Short mmCIF file of C-alpha atoms in Angstrom, two decimals:
data_model
loop_
_atom_site.label_atom_id
_atom_site.label_comp_id
_atom_site.label_asym_id
_atom_site.label_seq_id
_atom_site.Cartn_x
_atom_site.Cartn_y
_atom_site.Cartn_z
CA MET A 287 0.12 -0.14 0.01
CA ALA A 288 0.97 3.77 -0.79
CA GLU A 289 0.03 6.98 0.92
CA PHE A 290 0.40 10.48 -0.10
CA ILE A 291 0.34 12.59 3.12
CA SER A 292 0.49 16.57 2.98
CA LEU A 293 2.08 17.44 6.37
CA TYR A 294 1.21 21.22 5.34
CA SER A 295 0.30 22.95 2.12
CA GLY A 296 -0.15 26.43 1.15
CA SER A 297 1.75 29.84 0.45
CA SER A 298 2.99 29.66 4.26
CA GLY A 299 4.77 26.36 3.54
CA ASN A 300 4.72 22.99 1.85
CA CYS A 301 5.85 19.46 2.68
CA SER A 302 4.52 16.09 1.51
CA VAL A 303 5.04 12.51 2.36
CA ILE A 304 4.98 9.77 -0.30
CA ARG A 305 5.32 6.43 1.80
CA CYS A 306 5.36 2.74 0.81
CA GLY A 307 5.75 0.41 3.85
CA GLN A 308 8.24 1.52 6.19
CA ARG A 309 10.13 3.90 3.48
CA TYR A 310 9.14 7.31 2.36
CA LEU A 311 10.48 10.41 0.75
CA LEU A 312 9.68 13.85 1.59
CA VAL A 313 9.08 16.84 -1.01
CA ASP A 314 9.71 20.28 0.06
CA MET A 315 10.11 21.44 3.47
CA GLY A 316 8.85 25.25 3.89
CA LYS A 317 8.19 25.14 7.70
CA GLY A 318 10.37 24.78 10.79
CA VAL A 319 12.11 21.52 12.17
CA ARG A 320 9.63 21.65 14.99
CA THR A 321 6.64 21.71 12.87
CA THR A 322 7.87 18.94 10.61
CA ALA A 323 9.34 16.65 12.92
CA ALA A 324 6.05 16.78 15.06
CA ALA A 325 4.00 15.92 11.93
CA LEU A 326 6.35 13.13 11.36
CA LYS A 327 6.03 11.89 14.83
CA ALA A 328 2.41 12.02 14.76
CA LEU A 329 2.27 9.93 11.69
CA GLU A 330 4.83 7.47 13.62
CA LEU A 331 7.31 7.82 10.48
CA PRO A 332 10.77 7.78 12.24
CA ILE A 333 13.55 9.86 10.44
CA SER A 334 15.40 6.49 9.85
CA GLY A 335 12.64 5.67 7.16
CA CYS A 336 13.22 8.81 5.10
CA GLY A 337 15.18 8.03 1.90
CA GLY A 338 15.48 11.82 1.16
CA ILE A 339 14.15 15.30 0.75
CA PHE A 340 13.12 16.31 -3.11
CA VAL A 341 12.93 19.99 -3.24
CA THR A 342 11.05 21.47 -6.06
CA HIS A 343 12.40 25.00 -6.18
CA GLU A 344 13.99 27.81 -4.08
CA HIS A 345 11.22 29.63 -2.79
CA SER A 346 11.03 30.28 1.03
CA ASP A 347 7.43 28.38 1.43
CA HIS A 348 9.26 25.31 0.09
CA VAL A 349 12.61 25.22 1.64
CA LYS A 350 12.63 27.41 4.70
CA GLY A 351 12.82 24.87 7.28
CA LEU A 352 15.48 22.83 5.10
CA SER A 353 18.74 24.14 6.67
CA THR A 354 17.70 23.56 10.33
CA PHE A 355 16.16 20.48 9.52
CA LEU A 356 19.15 19.04 7.72
CA LYS A 357 21.69 20.14 10.42
CA LYS A 358 19.66 17.91 12.88
CA TYR A 359 18.69 15.12 10.19
CA PRO A 360 21.45 14.93 7.36
CA LEU A 361 19.52 13.36 4.61
CA PRO A 362 20.24 13.31 1.25
CA VAL A 363 18.49 16.41 -0.99
CA TYR A 364 17.38 15.80 -4.26
CA GLY A 365 16.30 18.51 -7.09
CA SER A 366 17.10 19.95 -10.32
CA ALA A 367 20.66 21.05 -10.98
CA GLU A 368 19.92 24.86 -10.90
CA THR A 369 17.89 24.57 -7.45
CA LEU A 370 20.62 22.47 -5.90
CA ASP A 371 23.20 25.15 -7.01
CA MET A 372 21.32 27.78 -5.30
CA LEU A 373 20.89 25.82 -2.11
CA ASP A 374 24.48 25.14 -1.96
CA ALA A 375 25.76 28.74 -2.95
CA ASN A 376 23.44 29.93 0.00
CA GLY A 377 24.47 27.72 2.63
CA ILE A 378 21.07 26.23 2.91
CA VAL A 379 22.35 22.45 2.83
CA PRO A 380 24.84 21.61 5.40
CA ALA A 381 28.03 20.10 3.86
CA SER A 382 27.34 17.01 5.62
CA CYS A 383 24.38 16.40 3.31
CA SER A 384 24.73 15.04 -0.12
CA LEU A 385 23.17 16.86 -3.13
CA CYS A 386 21.74 14.51 -6.00
CA SER A 387 20.42 15.88 -9.21
CA VAL A 388 17.21 14.63 -10.48
CA GLY A 389 16.54 14.72 -14.47
CA ALA A 390 13.89 13.50 -16.84
CA ARG A 391 14.64 9.83 -16.81
CA GLU A 392 13.58 7.82 -14.35
CA GLU A 393 16.26 6.79 -11.70
CA ASP A 394 16.00 4.33 -8.74
CA LEU A 395 16.46 6.77 -5.62
CA ALA A 396 16.06 5.25 -2.11
CA GLY A 397 13.94 2.55 -3.45
CA PHE A 398 11.54 4.60 -5.45
CA GLY A 399 11.49 5.28 -8.93
CA VAL A 400 12.01 9.18 -9.44
CA GLN A 401 11.97 11.40 -12.21
CA ALA A 402 11.72 15.24 -12.70
CA PHE A 403 9.70 17.26 -14.94
CA PRO A 404 9.78 21.28 -15.54
CA THR A 405 6.95 23.30 -14.21
CA SER A 406 6.58 26.98 -15.43
CA HIS A 407 7.50 29.15 -12.54
CA ASP A 408 9.33 32.43 -12.27
CA VAL A 409 12.33 30.54 -10.98
CA PRO A 410 13.78 26.90 -11.97
CA CYS A 411 10.83 24.67 -10.85
CA VAL A 412 10.08 20.99 -11.04
CA GLY A 413 7.53 18.52 -10.32
CA TYR A 414 8.26 14.70 -9.46
CA ARG A 415 6.71 11.42 -10.83
CA ILE A 416 7.17 8.69 -8.60
CA HIS A 417 6.78 4.90 -8.74
CA THR A 418 6.64 3.27 -5.34
CA PRO A 419 8.19 -0.11 -4.73
CA ASP A 420 4.70 -1.53 -4.81
CA GLY A 421 4.18 -0.67 -8.41
CA LYS A 422 1.91 2.49 -7.81
CA THR A 423 2.50 5.86 -9.42
CA MET A 424 1.97 9.40 -8.27
CA SER A 425 3.04 12.76 -9.58
CA ILE A 426 3.26 16.04 -7.71
CA ALA A 427 3.10 19.45 -9.24
CA THR A 428 2.76 22.82 -7.56
CA ASP A 429 3.75 26.35 -8.53
CA LEU A 430 3.11 26.61 -12.34
CA GLY A 431 1.20 28.94 -14.08
CA THR A 432 0.36 26.88 -17.11
CA LEU A 433 -0.12 23.08 -17.99
CA THR A 434 2.57 22.58 -20.33
CA PRO A 435 2.83 19.14 -22.55
CA ALA A 436 5.51 18.14 -20.44
CA VAL A 437 3.49 18.29 -17.30
CA HIS A 438 0.61 16.57 -19.07
CA GLU A 439 2.72 13.71 -19.91
CA ALA A 440 3.89 13.45 -16.18
CA LEU A 441 0.65 13.48 -14.77
CA SER A 442 -0.82 10.95 -17.26
CA GLY A 443 -1.35 7.31 -16.22
CA CYS A 444 -1.09 7.99 -12.40
CA ASP A 445 -2.86 6.26 -9.52
CA LEU A 446 -2.87 9.86 -7.87
CA VAL A 447 -2.04 13.23 -8.82
CA ALA A 448 -1.33 16.10 -6.36
CA LEU A 449 -1.93 19.36 -8.34
CA GLU A 450 -1.94 23.07 -7.51
CA SER A 451 -5.19 24.79 -7.19
CA ASN A 452 -3.82 28.00 -5.83
CA TYR A 453 -6.50 30.90 -6.61
CA ASP A 454 -10.35 31.54 -7.46
CA LEU A 455 -9.84 34.14 -10.26
CA HIS A 456 -12.79 36.23 -9.20
CA MET A 457 -11.35 36.46 -5.48
CA LEU A 458 -7.85 37.29 -6.87
CA ARG A 459 -9.19 40.18 -9.27
CA THR A 460 -11.36 41.72 -6.53
CA GLY A 461 -9.04 41.18 -3.52
CA PRO A 462 -6.32 43.35 -1.97
CA TYR A 463 -3.37 42.39 -4.07
CA PRO A 464 -1.60 45.14 -6.17
CA TYR A 465 -1.90 44.95 -10.10
CA TYR A 466 1.58 43.63 -10.34
CA LEU A 467 1.35 40.76 -8.06
CA ARG A 468 -2.35 39.81 -9.53
CA ALA A 469 -0.39 39.81 -12.85
CA ARG A 470 2.56 37.79 -11.67
CA ILE A 471 0.08 35.26 -10.14
CA GLU A 472 -2.36 35.06 -13.18
CA SER A 473 0.79 34.79 -15.78
CA LYS A 474 2.16 31.42 -17.47
CA ARG A 475 4.83 31.72 -14.78
CA GLY A 476 2.60 32.12 -11.85
CA HIS A 477 0.14 29.69 -10.37
CA LEU A 478 -2.70 27.65 -11.53
CA SER A 479 -6.20 28.74 -11.10
CA ASN A 480 -9.15 26.57 -9.66
CA ASP A 481 -10.57 26.70 -13.19
CA GLU A 482 -7.38 25.22 -14.81
CA CYS A 483 -6.79 22.80 -12.19
CA SER A 484 -10.15 21.55 -12.44
CA ALA A 485 -10.19 21.21 -16.27
CA LYS A 486 -6.87 19.04 -16.04
CA LEU A 487 -8.65 16.72 -13.26
CA LEU A 488 -11.47 16.07 -15.82
CA GLU A 489 -9.01 15.11 -18.53
CA LEU A 490 -7.34 12.81 -15.97
CA VAL A 491 -10.44 11.23 -14.52
CA GLN A 492 -11.41 10.58 -18.34
CA GLU A 493 -7.89 8.79 -18.73
CA GLY A 494 -8.20 6.80 -15.56
CA CYS A 495 -7.05 8.23 -12.60
CA LYS A 496 -9.18 8.19 -9.44
CA LYS A 497 -7.26 10.10 -6.84
CA PHE A 498 -6.55 13.83 -6.39
CA ALA A 499 -5.03 15.95 -3.91
CA LEU A 500 -5.54 19.69 -4.52
CA CYS A 501 -2.38 21.63 -3.23
CA HIS A 502 -1.28 25.13 -2.56
CA LEU A 503 -4.28 26.83 -1.97
CA SER A 504 -3.93 30.67 -1.42
CA GLN A 505 -5.02 31.89 2.04
CA ASP A 506 -6.04 35.30 0.55
CA ASN A 507 -7.42 34.33 -2.85
CA ASN A 508 -9.14 31.07 -2.44
CA THR A 509 -10.68 28.59 -0.02
CA PRO A 510 -11.16 24.81 0.31
CA GLY A 511 -14.73 25.03 -0.38
CA LEU A 512 -14.18 27.16 -3.42
CA ALA A 513 -11.58 24.93 -4.77
CA LEU A 514 -13.81 21.76 -4.36
CA GLN A 515 -16.90 23.30 -5.73
CA THR A 516 -15.34 24.24 -9.03
CA VAL A 517 -13.86 20.53 -9.25
CA PHE A 518 -17.06 19.30 -8.58
CA SER A 519 -18.74 21.42 -10.99
CA THR A 520 -16.35 20.76 -13.95
CA LEU A 521 -16.67 17.16 -13.38
CA GLY A 522 -20.34 17.01 -12.84
CA ALA A 523 -20.80 18.92 -16.04
CA ALA A 524 -19.20 15.72 -17.78
CA GLY A 525 -21.18 13.23 -15.84
CA VAL A 526 -18.53 12.50 -13.27
CA VAL A 527 -19.62 12.02 -9.68
CA PRO A 528 -16.91 12.72 -6.99
CA ASP A 529 -16.68 10.28 -4.15
CA LYS A 530 -18.04 7.51 -6.63
CA ASP A 531 -15.97 7.97 -9.63
CA CYS A 532 -13.11 9.56 -8.20
CA VAL A 533 -11.86 11.11 -4.82
CA VAL A 534 -10.77 14.63 -4.43
CA GLN A 535 -9.17 16.30 -1.20
CA THR A 536 -7.96 19.78 -0.67
CA GLN A 537 -4.74 19.74 1.61
CA ARG A 538 -4.81 21.71 4.81
CA ARG A 539 -2.89 24.74 5.32
CA ASN A 540 -1.28 24.51 8.87
CA GLU A 541 -1.89 20.69 9.68
CA VAL A 542 -1.63 17.20 8.50
CA SER A 543 -4.14 15.99 6.07
CA PRO A 544 -5.87 12.82 5.98
CA PRO A 545 -3.64 10.13 4.05
CA LEU A 546 -4.60 9.29 0.55
CA GLU A 547 -3.90 5.76 -0.42
CA PHE A 548 -3.32 4.96 -3.99
#
């Protein structure tokens, strides 16, 4: 049995677990060591079972807790060459930790098959497609302004997809953000809206995927209810019945979300 578990997800910090048996991987670490370690302890996941931390990109809500955590727990760190260079140059990864570049070809890393794929953001950024030791497949993609062919290929054929549903367009455009920030978020190098996420989920459901985690919801420009309502409306219009034909779960901002088996 494989599980996807979000420890916390949103603009204030992101960290996820992909677990299979006694082994697991972490994706990102955007909050402090106490928060992350407490979440792992609550899930009864010892650090000894972690095969490494996979970093998507350099923004603080994805790496803020990394330096302190690694000083205490010197796990290997994986990511794109550009992101690893930045982490190394800024002293975010201690010398005691190994840095391992992940590319577009699947590699056996800590017992999992992992490949990276580029996502469209305003700094070098990747998502990960992961094959678990028991033969299941999942992909995670956050911080992307558009759904490129490379992203679609990485999400296709998965048992579970964790995808960004960052903002509601009406909330963003009528909210307090200045124009330049709204324009950045809406751009092809910004974030994915509820509508864009929902359209992609419908495609994936029609291709056979049944489990979805909605990630990285904005605190100011979205709500879990709006994100789910948009997905359910899109799926329902195509005759797809949520909770019967598929499972869609929003991920909590400041606490561990219920595990999603896949």
